[in-house]
Coordinates of N, CA and C in Angstrom, one line a residue:
M57 N -30.8 -31.1 101.8 CA -29.5 -31.5 101.7 C -29.8 -32.7 100.3
K58 N -30.2 -34.0 100.2 CA -30.0 -33.8 98.2 C -30.4 -33.1 97.6
D59 N -31.1 -31.9 97.7 CA -31.4 -30.8 96.5 C -29.8 -29.7 96.2
N60 N -29.2 -29.8 97.5 CA -28.1 -29.1 97.2 C -26.8 -29.2 96.5
K61 N -26.8 -31.5 97.2 CA -25.4 -32.3 96.0 C -26.0 -32.1 94.3
K62 N -27.2 -32.1 94.7 CA -27.5 -32.4 92.9 C -27.0 -31.3 92.7
K63 N -27.5 -29.9 93.0 CA -26.8 -28.9 92.0 C -25.4 -29.3 91.9
I64 N -25.0 -29.4 93.3 CA -23.0 -29.0 93.1 C -23.1 -30.5 92.1
E65 N -23.4 -31.3 91.3 CA -22.9 -32.1 90.4 C -23.4 -31.9 89.1
E66 N -24.6 -31.2 88.8 CA -24.7 -30.3 88.0 C -23.7 -30.0 87.4
Q67 N -23.7 -28.4 88.1 CA -22.2 -27.3 88.9 C -20.5 -28.3 88.0
E68 N -21.0 -29.2 87.8 CA -19.4 -29.7 87.6 C -19.7 -30.2 86.6
R69 N -20.5 -30.7 86.6 CA -20.5 -31.6 85.2 C -20.8 -30.4 84.0
L70 N -21.4 -29.3 84.4 CA -21.4 -28.2 83.1 C -20.4 -27.3 83.0
L71 N -19.6 -27.7 83.6 CA -17.8 -27.2 84.8 C -16.7 -28.5 83.0
D72 N -17.2 -29.0 83.1 CA -16.3 -30.0 82.7 C -16.7 -30.3 80.8
H73 N -18.0 -29.6 80.7 CA -17.7 -28.9 79.5 C -17.3 -28.0 78.6
L74 N -17.3 -26.8 80.1 CA -16.9 -26.0 79.1 C -15.6 -26.7 79.1
I75 N -14.6 -26.7 80.2 CA -13.4 -27.1 79.7 C -13.2 -27.8 78.6
E76 N -13.6 -29.3 78.5 CA -14.1 -29.6 77.0 C -13.8 -29.1 75.5
Y77 N -15.3 -28.0 75.9 CA -15.4 -26.9 74.8 C -13.8 -26.7 74.5
G78 N -13.9 -25.8 75.2 CA -13.3 -24.5 75.4 C -11.3 -25.4 75.0
G79 N -11.7 -26.1 75.0 CA -10.0 -26.8 75.0 C -9.8 -26.6 73.3
R80 N -11.0 -27.7 73.0 CA -10.9 -28.2 71.3 C -10.3 -26.6 71.4
Q81 N -11.8 -26.1 71.0 CA -11.3 -24.7 70.0 C -9.8 -24.6 70.5
L82 N -9.6 -24.0 71.6 CA -7.6 -24.1 71.5 C -6.9 -24.5 70.8
I83 N -7.2 -25.9 70.7 CA -6.6 -26.8 70.2 C -6.7 -26.7 68.5
D84 N -7.9 -26.4 68.1 CA -7.6 -26.4 66.7 C -7.6 -24.9 66.5
E85 N -7.4 -23.9 67.1 CA -6.9 -22.6 66.3 C -5.6 -23.0 66.4
E86 N -5.0 -23.6 67.8 CA -3.4 -23.9 67.6 C -3.1 -24.5 66.0
I87 N -3.3 -25.4 65.9 CA -3.8 -26.1 64.3 C -4.0 -25.4 63.4
Q88 N -5.1 -24.4 63.0 CA -4.6 -23.7 61.6 C -3.8 -22.7 62.6
K89 N -3.2 -22.4 63.0 CA -2.4 -21.3 63.4 C -0.8 -21.5 62.5
F90 N -0.8 -23.0 63.1 CA 0.3 -23.6 62.1 C 0.3 -23.8 60.7
E91 N -1.1 -24.7 60.4 CA -1.0 -24.6 58.6 C -1.0 -23.0 58.4
D92 N -1.1 -22.0 59.1 CA -1.4 -20.9 58.1 C 0.4 -20.1 57.8
L93 N 1.3 -21.0 58.7 CA 2.8 -20.1 58.5 C 3.0 -21.2 56.9
P94 N 4.2 -19.6 56.6 CA 4.6 -19.6 55.1 C 5.6 -21.0 54.8
E95 N 5.4 -21.9 54.1 CA 6.2 -22.9 53.9 C 8.0 -22.5 54.5
M96 N 8.4 -22.8 55.4 CA 10.1 -22.7 55.5 C 10.7 -23.1 54.1
E97 N 11.5 -21.7 54.0 CA 12.7 -22.5 52.8 C 14.3 -23.1 53.6
I98 N 14.5 -23.9 53.1 CA 15.4 -24.6 53.8 C 16.8 -23.5 53.1
P99 N 18.0 -23.3 53.8 CA 19.1 -22.1 53.3 C 20.1 -22.9 52.5
K100 N 20.5 -22.8 51.3 CA 21.6 -23.0 51.4 C 22.5 -23.9 51.2
D101 N 22.9 -22.4 52.3 CA 23.9 -23.4 52.5 C 23.9 -24.9 53.3
L102 N 23.3 -24.5 54.1 CA 22.7 -26.2 54.9 C 22.0 -26.9 54.5
D103 N 21.2 -26.8 53.2 CA 20.8 -27.9 52.0 C 22.3 -28.2 51.8
D104 N 23.5 -27.9 51.2 CA 24.9 -28.5 50.8 C 25.4 -29.0 52.0
R105 N 24.9 -28.8 53.0 CA 25.8 -29.7 53.5 C 25.2 -30.5 53.9
M106 N 24.1 -30.9 54.5 CA 23.2 -31.6 54.1 C 23.0 -33.3 53.2
D107 N 23.4 -32.3 51.8 CA 23.3 -33.0 50.6 C 25.4 -33.6 50.8
K108 N 26.4 -33.0 51.0 CA 27.3 -33.6 52.0 C 27.4 -35.0 52.8
M109 N 26.7 -34.4 53.0 CA 26.4 -35.3 54.6 C 26.1 -36.1 53.9
F110 N 25.4 -37.1 53.1 CA 24.5 -38.0 52.6 C 25.7 -38.8 52.0
E111 N 26.3 -37.5 50.5 CA 27.1 -38.4 50.2 C 28.1 -38.5 50.1
D112 N 28.7 -38.1 51.7 CA 29.9 -38.8 52.1 C 29.7 -40.3 52.6
A113 N 28.4 -40.0 53.5 CA 27.8 -41.4 54.0 C 28.6 -42.6 52.9
Y114 N 27.2 -42.0 52.2 CA 27.5 -42.9 50.8 C 28.9 -43.6 50.3
R115 N 29.9 -42.6 50.1 CA 30.8 -43.0 49.6 C 31.7 -43.8 50.5
Q116 N 31.5 -43.9 51.5 CA 32.3 -45.1 52.6 C 31.4 -45.9 52.9
E117 N 29.8 -46.1 52.6 CA 29.9 -47.6 52.8 C 30.2 -48.5 51.1
T118 N 30.1 -47.7 50.0 CA 30.6 -48.0 49.1 C 32.1 -48.5 48.7
R119 N 33.2 -47.8 50.0 CA 34.0 -47.7 50.2 C 34.3 -49.6 50.6
K120 N 33.5 -49.3 51.6 CA 33.4 -50.8 52.5 C 33.3 -51.7 51.5
E121 N 32.2 -51.6 51.3 CA 31.8 -52.6 50.2 C 33.1 -53.2 49.1
R122 N 33.8 -52.2 48.3 CA 34.8 -51.9 47.6 C 36.3 -53.7 48.2
I123 N 36.2 -52.7 49.3 CA 36.6 -53.5 50.3 C 36.6 -54.4 51.0
H124 N 35.1 -54.7 51.0 CA 35.5 -56.4 51.5 C 35.2 -57.2 50.2
L125 N 34.7 -56.9 49.3 CA 34.6 -57.9 48.0 C 36.3 -57.4 47.7
G126 N 37.4 -56.3 48.1 CA 38.7 -56.4 47.2 C 39.2 -58.1 48.4
K127 N 38.9 -57.7 49.3 CA 39.3 -59.5 50.1 C 39.1 -60.0 50.0
K128 N 38.0 -60.3 49.6 CA 37.6 -61.6 48.4 C 38.2 -61.9 47.4
I129 N 38.6 -60.6 46.2 CA 38.8 -61.1 45.3 C 40.5 -61.7 45.5
A130 N 41.3 -60.6 46.3 CA 43.0 -60.6 47.4 C 42.7 -62.5 48.0
A131 N 42.2 -63.4 48.3 CA 42.4 -63.7 48.8 C 41.9 -65.7 47.5
G132 N 41.2 -65.5 46.8 CA 41.4 -65.9 45.8 C 42.3 -66.2 45.1
A133 N 42.6 -65.2 44.2 CA 43.7 -64.9 43.8 C 45.3 -65.2 44.0
V134 N 45.4 -65.4 45.6 CA 46.3 -65.8 46.5 C 45.8 -67.3 45.8
I135 N 44.6 -67.7 46.1 CA 44.9 -69.3 46.3 C 44.8 -69.9 44.3
I136 N 44.8 -69.1 43.3 CA 45.1 -69.0 42.3 C 46.6 -69.5 42.1
I137 N 47.2 -68.6 42.5 CA 48.8 -68.4 42.2 C 48.9 -69.2 42.8
G138 N 48.8 -69.4 44.3 CA 49.2 -70.3 44.5 C 49.1 -71.9 44.5
A139 N 48.3 -72.7 43.4 CA 48.2 -73.1 42.9 C 48.7 -73.8 41.5
A140 N 48.6 -72.4 41.0 CA 49.8 -72.2 39.4 C 50.9 -72.1 40.0
S141 N 51.9 -72.0 40.9 CA 52.6 -72.0 41.7 C 53.4 -73.5 41.9
V142 N 52.6 -74.5 42.2 CA 53.3 -75.5 42.9 C 53.5 -76.0 41.7
T143 N 53.0 -75.6 40.4 CA 53.3 -76.2 39.4 C 53.9 -76.0 38.8
A144 N 54.4 -75.2 38.7 CA 54.9 -73.8 37.8 C 56.7 -74.5 38.1
M145 N 56.9 -74.5 39.4 CA 57.9 -75.1 41.0 C 58.6 -76.2 40.4
N146 N 57.7 -76.9 39.5 CA 58.0 -78.6 39.5 C 59.1 -78.2 37.6
V147 N 59.1 -77.1 37.3 CA 59.5 -76.7 35.9 C 60.4 -75.6 36.4
K148 N 61.8 -75.8 36.5 CA 63.1 -75.1 36.8 C 63.2 -74.1 35.5
A149 N 62.6 -73.7 34.9 CA 61.7 -72.9 34.0 C 61.5 -71.9 33.9
F150 N 60.5 -72.4 35.7 CA 59.5 -70.9 36.0 C 59.9 -70.4 37.3
R151 N 61.3 -71.7 37.6 CA 61.3 -71.2 39.8 C 62.0 -70.1 40.3
E152 N 63.0 -69.9 39.1 CA 63.3 -68.2 39.4 C 62.2 -67.0 39.1
P153 N 61.9 -67.2 38.4 CA 61.2 -65.5 38.2 C 59.8 -65.5 39.1
I154 N 59.2 -67.1 39.4 CA 58.7 -66.7 40.3 C 58.4 -66.8 42.2
L155 N 60.5 -67.4 42.4 CA 60.6 -67.3 43.0 C 61.1 -64.8 43.7
N156 N 61.7 -64.6 42.9 CA 61.5 -63.6 42.1 C 60.0 -62.7 42.5
F157 N 60.1 -62.8 42.3 CA 58.4 -62.5 42.6 C 58.0 -62.1 43.8
I158 N 57.6 -63.2 44.1 CA 57.7 -63.0 45.9 C 58.3 -62.3 46.9
F159 N 59.7 -62.9 46.5 CA 60.2 -62.0 47.0 C 61.0 -60.5 47.0
R160 N 60.8 -59.9 45.9 CA 60.7 -59.0 45.3 C 60.8 -57.6 46.8
S161 N 61.4 -56.7 46.5 CA 60.8 -55.5 46.8 C 60.6 -54.4 45.7
S162 N 60.5 -53.5 46.9 CA 59.4 -51.4 45.8 C 61.4 -51.2 45.8
D163 N 62.3 -51.5 46.7 CA 63.3 -51.0 46.3 C 64.1 -51.5 45.6
D164 N 64.8 -51.1 44.3 CA 65.6 -52.3 43.6 C 67.0 -52.7 44.0
D165 N 67.4 -51.5 44.8 CA 68.9 -51.7 46.0 C 68.9 -52.8 46.7
N166 N 68.1 -53.4 47.1 CA 67.3 -53.6 48.3 C 66.7 -54.8 48.0
R167 N 66.6 -55.5 46.7 CA 66.0 -56.7 46.4 C 66.5 -57.9 47.0
T168 N 65.4 -58.9 47.2 CA 66.4 -59.9 46.8 C 65.9 -60.7 45.8
K169 N 67.2 -61.3 45.7 CA 68.0 -61.7 44.6 C 67.2 -63.6 45.0
V170 N 66.9 -64.5 44.2 CA 67.3 -66.0 44.4 C 67.6 -66.5 42.5
D171 N 68.7 -66.4 43.3 CA 69.2 -67.8 42.2 C 68.8 -68.9 41.8
I172 N 68.6 -69.5 41.1 CA 68.6 -71.0 41.4 C 69.8 -71.5 40.8
R173 N 70.6 -72.8 41.1 CA 71.4 -73.3 40.2 C 70.8 -74.5 39.7
E174 N 72.0 -74.2 38.7 CA 71.1 -76.2 37.5 C 71.2 -76.9 38.2
T175 N 71.5 -77.6 39.5 CA 72.1 -79.1 40.1 C 71.0 -80.0 40.0
D176 N 69.6 -79.7 40.0 CA 68.5 -80.5 41.3 C 68.4 -80.1 42.2
S177 N 68.9 -80.5 43.3 CA 68.6 -79.4 44.0 C 69.9 -80.2 44.7
I178 N 70.3 -78.8 45.5 CA 72.2 -79.7 45.9 C 72.3 -80.9 47.4
E179 N 70.5 -79.9 48.1 CA 70.1 -81.0 48.6 C 70.1 -82.8 48.6
D180 N 69.6 -82.5 47.2 CA 69.7 -84.3 47.1 C 70.3 -84.9 46.4
Q181 N 71.8 -83.9 46.0 CA 73.0 -84.3 45.5 C 73.5 -85.7 45.5
F182 N 73.7 -85.7 47.3 CA 74.6 -86.8 48.0 C 73.5 -87.5 48.3
E183 N 73.6 -89.0 48.8 CA 72.7 -89.6 49.2 C 73.2 -91.0 49.6
F184 N 73.4 -90.8 51.3 CA 73.7 -91.6 52.1 C 73.5 -93.6 52.3
G185 N 74.1 -94.2 51.2 CA 73.8 -96.0 51.7 C 73.6 -96.5 53.3
Y186 N 74.4 -96.5 53.3 CA 75.0 -96.5 54.8 C 74.9 -95.6 55.9
I187 N 74.1 -95.5 56.9 CA 74.9 -94.8 58.1 C 74.6 -95.6 59.6
P188 N 75.0 -96.0 60.2 CA 74.4 -96.7 61.6 C 73.7 -96.8 61.5
E189 N 72.7 -97.4 62.3 CA 71.6 -98.1 63.3 C 71.5 -97.1 64.5
G190 N 70.5 -96.5 64.6 CA 69.6 -95.7 65.2 C 70.6 -94.1 65.3
Y191 N 71.2 -93.4 63.7 CA 71.3 -92.8 64.2 C 70.1 -91.8 62.8
E192 N 70.3 -91.1 63.0 CA 69.3 -89.9 62.2 C 70.4 -88.4 62.0
C193 N 69.7 -88.3 60.3 CA 70.0 -86.6 60.1 C 69.4 -85.6 61.0
V194 N 70.6 -85.1 61.5 CA 69.2 -83.7 62.5 C 69.6 -82.8 61.9
K195 N 71.4 -82.0 61.1 CA 70.9 -80.8 60.9 C 72.4 -81.3 59.4
E196 N 71.5 -79.4 58.7 CA 72.5 -80.3 57.2 C 73.1 -78.1 57.4
N197 N 73.9 -78.0 56.7 CA 74.4 -76.5 56.4 C 75.4 -76.3 55.5
Y198 N 74.7 -75.3 54.8 CA 75.2 -75.4 53.6 C 75.5 -74.2 53.2
V199 N 77.0 -73.8 52.8 CA 78.2 -72.3 53.3 C 78.8 -72.0 51.7
N200 N 79.1 -71.1 51.7 CA 80.0 -70.6 50.8 C 79.2 -70.9 49.2
D201 N 78.2 -69.6 49.5 CA 77.4 -70.6 48.3 C 77.0 -71.9 47.7
H202 N 76.6 -72.9 48.7 CA 76.4 -74.6 48.9 C 78.1 -74.6 48.4
S203 N 78.3 -74.5 48.5 CA 80.4 -74.6 48.1 C 80.7 -75.6 49.5
Y204 N 79.8 -75.3 50.4 CA 80.8 -76.4 51.8 C 79.1 -76.8 52.1
I205 N 79.3 -78.4 52.5 CA 78.0 -78.7 53.3 C 78.8 -79.7 54.5
A206 N 77.6 -79.2 55.8 CA 77.8 -80.5 56.6 C 76.9 -81.1 56.5
Y207 N 76.6 -82.3 56.7 CA 75.7 -83.5 58.0 C 76.5 -83.8 59.4
Q208 N 74.9 -83.0 59.8 CA 75.6 -83.4 61.8 C 74.4 -85.3 61.9
F209 N 74.4 -86.4 61.8 CA 74.1 -87.4 62.3 C 74.4 -87.7 63.8
E210 N 73.1 -88.2 64.5 CA 72.9 -88.3 66.0 C 72.3 -89.7 66.6
N211 N 72.4 -90.2 67.5 CA 71.6 -91.0 68.4 C 71.3 -90.6 69.0
S212 N 70.5 -91.6 70.0 CA 70.0 -91.5 71.1 C 71.0 -91.3 72.6
N213 N 72.0 -91.7 72.4 CA 72.6 -91.2 73.0 C 73.6 -89.9 73.0
K214 N 73.3 -88.7 72.3 CA 74.0 -87.5 71.5 C 75.2 -88.4 70.9
N215 N 75.1 -89.2 70.3 CA 76.1 -89.7 69.4 C 76.7 -89.1 68.5
N216 N 77.4 -88.3 67.6 CA 77.4 -88.2 66.6 C 77.9 -88.0 65.7
I217 N 77.6 -88.2 64.5 CA 78.2 -88.5 62.8 C 79.1 -87.2 62.2
Y218 N 79.7 -86.3 61.9 CA 79.6 -85.2 61.0 C 80.2 -85.8 59.6
I219 N 79.7 -85.1 58.3 CA 80.0 -85.7 57.1 C 80.4 -84.5 57.1
Y220 N 81.6 -84.1 56.0 CA 81.6 -82.6 56.0 C 82.7 -82.6 53.9
I221 N 81.2 -82.1 53.2 CA 81.7 -82.3 51.9 C 82.6 -80.7 51.1
Q222 N 83.6 -80.9 50.8 CA 83.8 -79.2 49.9 C 84.0 -79.3 49.1
L223 N 83.1 -78.9 47.8 CA 82.5 -78.9 46.0 C 83.4 -78.1 45.2
N224 N 83.8 -78.8 44.3 CA 84.9 -77.9 43.2 C 86.1 -77.9 43.3
T225 N 87.0 -79.3 44.1 CA 88.4 -78.3 44.5 C 89.5 -79.2 44.0
D226 N 90.0 -78.7 43.3 CA 91.2 -79.1 42.4 C 91.9 -80.3 43.1
F227 N 92.0 -81.4 42.1 CA 93.6 -82.6 43.0 C 94.8 -81.9 43.6
D228 N 95.3 -81.0 42.9 CA 96.8 -79.9 43.0 C 96.4 -79.6 44.8
A229 N 94.9 -79.1 45.0 CA 94.8 -78.0 46.5 C 94.5 -79.2 47.4
Y230 N 93.7 -80.9 47.3 CA 93.7 -81.8 48.7 C 95.2 -82.3 48.2
Q231 N 95.9 -82.3 47.2 CA 97.4 -83.5 47.5 C 98.2 -81.9 48.3
N232 N 98.5 -80.7 48.1 CA 98.9 -80.0 49.1 C 98.1 -80.3 50.7
M233 N 97.2 -80.8 50.8 CA 97.6 -80.8 52.5 C 97.2 -82.0 53.4
D234 N 97.9 -81.0 54.5 CA 98.7 -81.7 55.3 C 98.2 -83.2 56.1
K235 N 98.7 -84.8 55.1 CA 98.5 -85.9 55.8 C 99.0 -86.7 56.5
S236 N 100.0 -85.9 56.9 CA 101.5 -86.6 58.1 C 101.1 -87.1 59.5
S237 N 100.0 -86.8 59.7 CA 99.2 -87.5 61.2 C 98.7 -89.3 59.9
Y238 N 97.9 -88.6 59.7 CA 97.1 -89.5 58.7 C 97.2 -91.2 58.3
T239 N 96.8 -91.8 58.8 CA 97.1 -93.6 58.2 C 96.4 -93.7 56.5
K240 N 96.5 -94.2 55.7 CA 97.1 -94.1 54.4 C 96.1 -95.7 53.8
I241 N 94.9 -96.3 53.6 CA 94.2 -97.1 53.1 C 93.5 -97.1 52.6
N242 N 94.4 -97.7 51.6 CA 93.8 -97.7 49.6 C 92.7 -98.9 49.8
K243 N 91.6 -98.7 48.8 CA 90.4 -99.7 48.7 C 90.0 -99.1 47.2
E244 N 90.0 -100.2 46.4 CA 88.9 -99.7 45.1 C 89.4 -98.2 44.4
N245 N 90.6 -98.1 44.5 CA 91.0 -96.9 43.5 C 90.8 -95.6 44.4
I246 N 90.8 -95.9 45.7 CA 90.4 -94.5 46.6 C 91.3 -95.4 47.6
S247 N 92.1 -93.6 48.1 CA 93.1 -94.1 49.2 C 92.1 -92.7 50.0
Y248 N 91.9 -93.6 51.6 CA 91.0 -92.7 52.5 C 92.3 -92.5 53.6
Y249 N 92.5 -91.2 54.0 CA 93.0 -91.1 55.2 C 92.4 -91.3 56.6
F250 N 92.7 -91.9 57.7 CA 92.3 -92.2 58.6 C 93.8 -91.7 59.7
I251 N 93.2 -91.2 60.6 CA 93.4 -90.6 62.0 C 92.8 -91.2 63.0
Q252 N 93.3 -91.6 64.6 CA 92.4 -92.1 65.7 C 92.8 -90.6 66.0
G253 N 91.4 -90.3 67.4 CA 91.6 -89.5 68.7 C 90.4 -90.0 69.5
S254 N 90.5 -88.6 69.6 CA 88.7 -89.1 70.2 C 87.7 -88.4 69.7
N255 N 87.9 -88.1 68.4 CA 87.0 -88.3 67.5 C 87.6 -88.4 66.4
N256 N 87.1 -89.4 66.4 CA 87.5 -90.2 64.5 C 87.8 -89.7 63.3
K257 N 88.8 -89.5 62.4 CA 88.3 -88.2 61.1 C 89.0 -89.5 59.9
L258 N 88.3 -89.2 59.1 CA 88.5 -90.0 57.8 C 88.1 -89.2 56.8
L259 N 89.5 -89.0 55.3 CA 89.2 -88.1 55.1 C 89.8 -88.6 53.1
W260 N 89.4 -87.9 52.5 CA 89.2 -88.7 50.8 C 89.0 -87.5 49.7
Y261 N 89.3 -87.8 48.5 CA 89.5 -87.4 47.5 C 88.3 -88.7 46.6
R262 N 87.1 -87.7 45.8 CA 86.5 -88.2 45.2 C 85.4 -87.3 43.6
Q263 N 86.2 -87.7 42.7 CA 84.9 -86.7 41.5 C 85.0 -84.3 42.0
N264 N 85.7 -84.2 42.5 CA 86.8 -83.1 42.9 C 86.3 -82.7 43.6
I265 N 86.3 -83.0 44.6 CA 85.6 -83.0 46.0 C 86.2 -83.5 47.1
I266 N 86.4 -82.8 48.5 CA 87.0 -83.9 49.8 C 85.9 -83.6 51.2
F267 N 86.1 -84.7 51.0 CA 85.2 -85.6 51.7 C 85.7 -85.9 53.0
T268 N 85.2 -85.9 54.5 CA 85.6 -86.1 55.8 C 84.2 -86.3 56.7
I269 N 85.0 -87.1 57.3 CA 83.7 -87.9 58.2 C 84.7 -87.7 59.6
S270 N 84.4 -87.2 60.9 CA 83.8 -86.9 61.7 C 83.5 -87.8 62.7
S271 N 83.8 -89.4 63.8 CA 82.7 -89.3 64.7 C 83.6 -90.7 65.7
T272 N 82.8 -90.9 67.1 CA 83.8 -91.9 67.6 C 84.1 -93.5 66.7
L273 N 83.0 -93.1 65.4 CA 83.3 -94.8 65.3 C 85.2 -95.2 65.0
N274 N 84.2 -96.5 64.4 CA 86.2 -97.0 63.9 C 86.0 -96.9 63.2
E275 N 87.4 -97.2 62.4 CA 87.9 -97.1 60.9 C 87.2 -98.2 60.2
T276 N 86.2 -99.3 61.2 CA 85.7 -99.9 59.3 C 83.9 -99.7 59.9
N277 N 83.9 -99.1 60.1 CA 82.5 -98.3 60.1 C 82.9 -97.1 59.1
M278 N 83.3 -96.0 59.6 CA 83.8 -94.7 59.1 C 83.7 -94.7 57.4
I279 N 85.0 -96.1 56.8 CA 85.0 -96.5 55.8 C 83.6 -97.0 54.7
K280 N 83.0 -97.5 55.8 CA 81.4 -98.2 55.2 C 80.5 -97.6 54.8
I281 N 80.8 -95.6 55.5 CA 80.2 -94.8 55.1 C 80.2 -94.5 54.0
A282 N 81.9 -93.9 54.1 CA 82.4 -94.0 52.6 C 81.9 -94.0 51.5
E283 N 82.3 -95.5 51.5 CA 82.2 -96.3 50.5 C 80.1 -96.8 50.1
N284 N 79.2 -95.5 50.7 CA 78.2 -95.9 50.3 C 77.3 -94.2 50.5
I285 N 78.5 -93.5 49.9 CA 77.6 -92.1 49.8 C 77.6 -92.3 48.0
K286 N 76.8 -91.9 47.5 CA 76.7 -91.8 45.9 C 76.2 -90.2 45.7
I287 N 77.2 -89.9 44.8 CA 76.4 -88.4 44.3 C 76.0 -88.9 42.6
N288 N 75.0 -87.3 42.9 CA 74.0 -88.0 42.0 C 74.4 -86.1 40.9
N289 N 75.2 -86.7 39.9 CA 75.3 -85.3 39.4 C 74.5 -85.0 38.0

């Protein structure tokens, strides 16, 4: 029994050696066949397409880098132009060309044209030395090429004072206005016209300007507002 078992084991080991040897021989033969193959030449069409593919990929990467760099340069330019503009805007001679550069359009016919008038700033042309306590300016309107200005002052109770200013009006036009319903009040060489109603009105003329105040304030307060309006020429 033992002898038979021993013979079987020896036969199995021999078979393993034969399989291992045969496998090595087969592998060596296949490698040799592969090494004996002639060198394969890549077709020109495939080679050209591969070259183009790599060139396109390179161009795309280069373009991305340029765009990224361009964004950095543009951001820097905006900062520089912004800083320069702040300085230049303080010089009247530079304001108009700078604003027209900012607002320019590719379509010349539809181009936004900024025209700056040499009045320092029409918004700063008038100062109100007296406005009753509790009122704040909540709105300013400039119409007709800044020839007509309306200021609205309001308090916490929603009471309003409206001051209307009409610029560059000759005295004859002012004289021809209907003032029959107004009461005339002369103070310091200025004639004020006051009319009482649900909203009282005060009208007067000064330096080619027609002023009108409309509010629920009494005559005294409205004349005090009028007397303390300073015109910055």
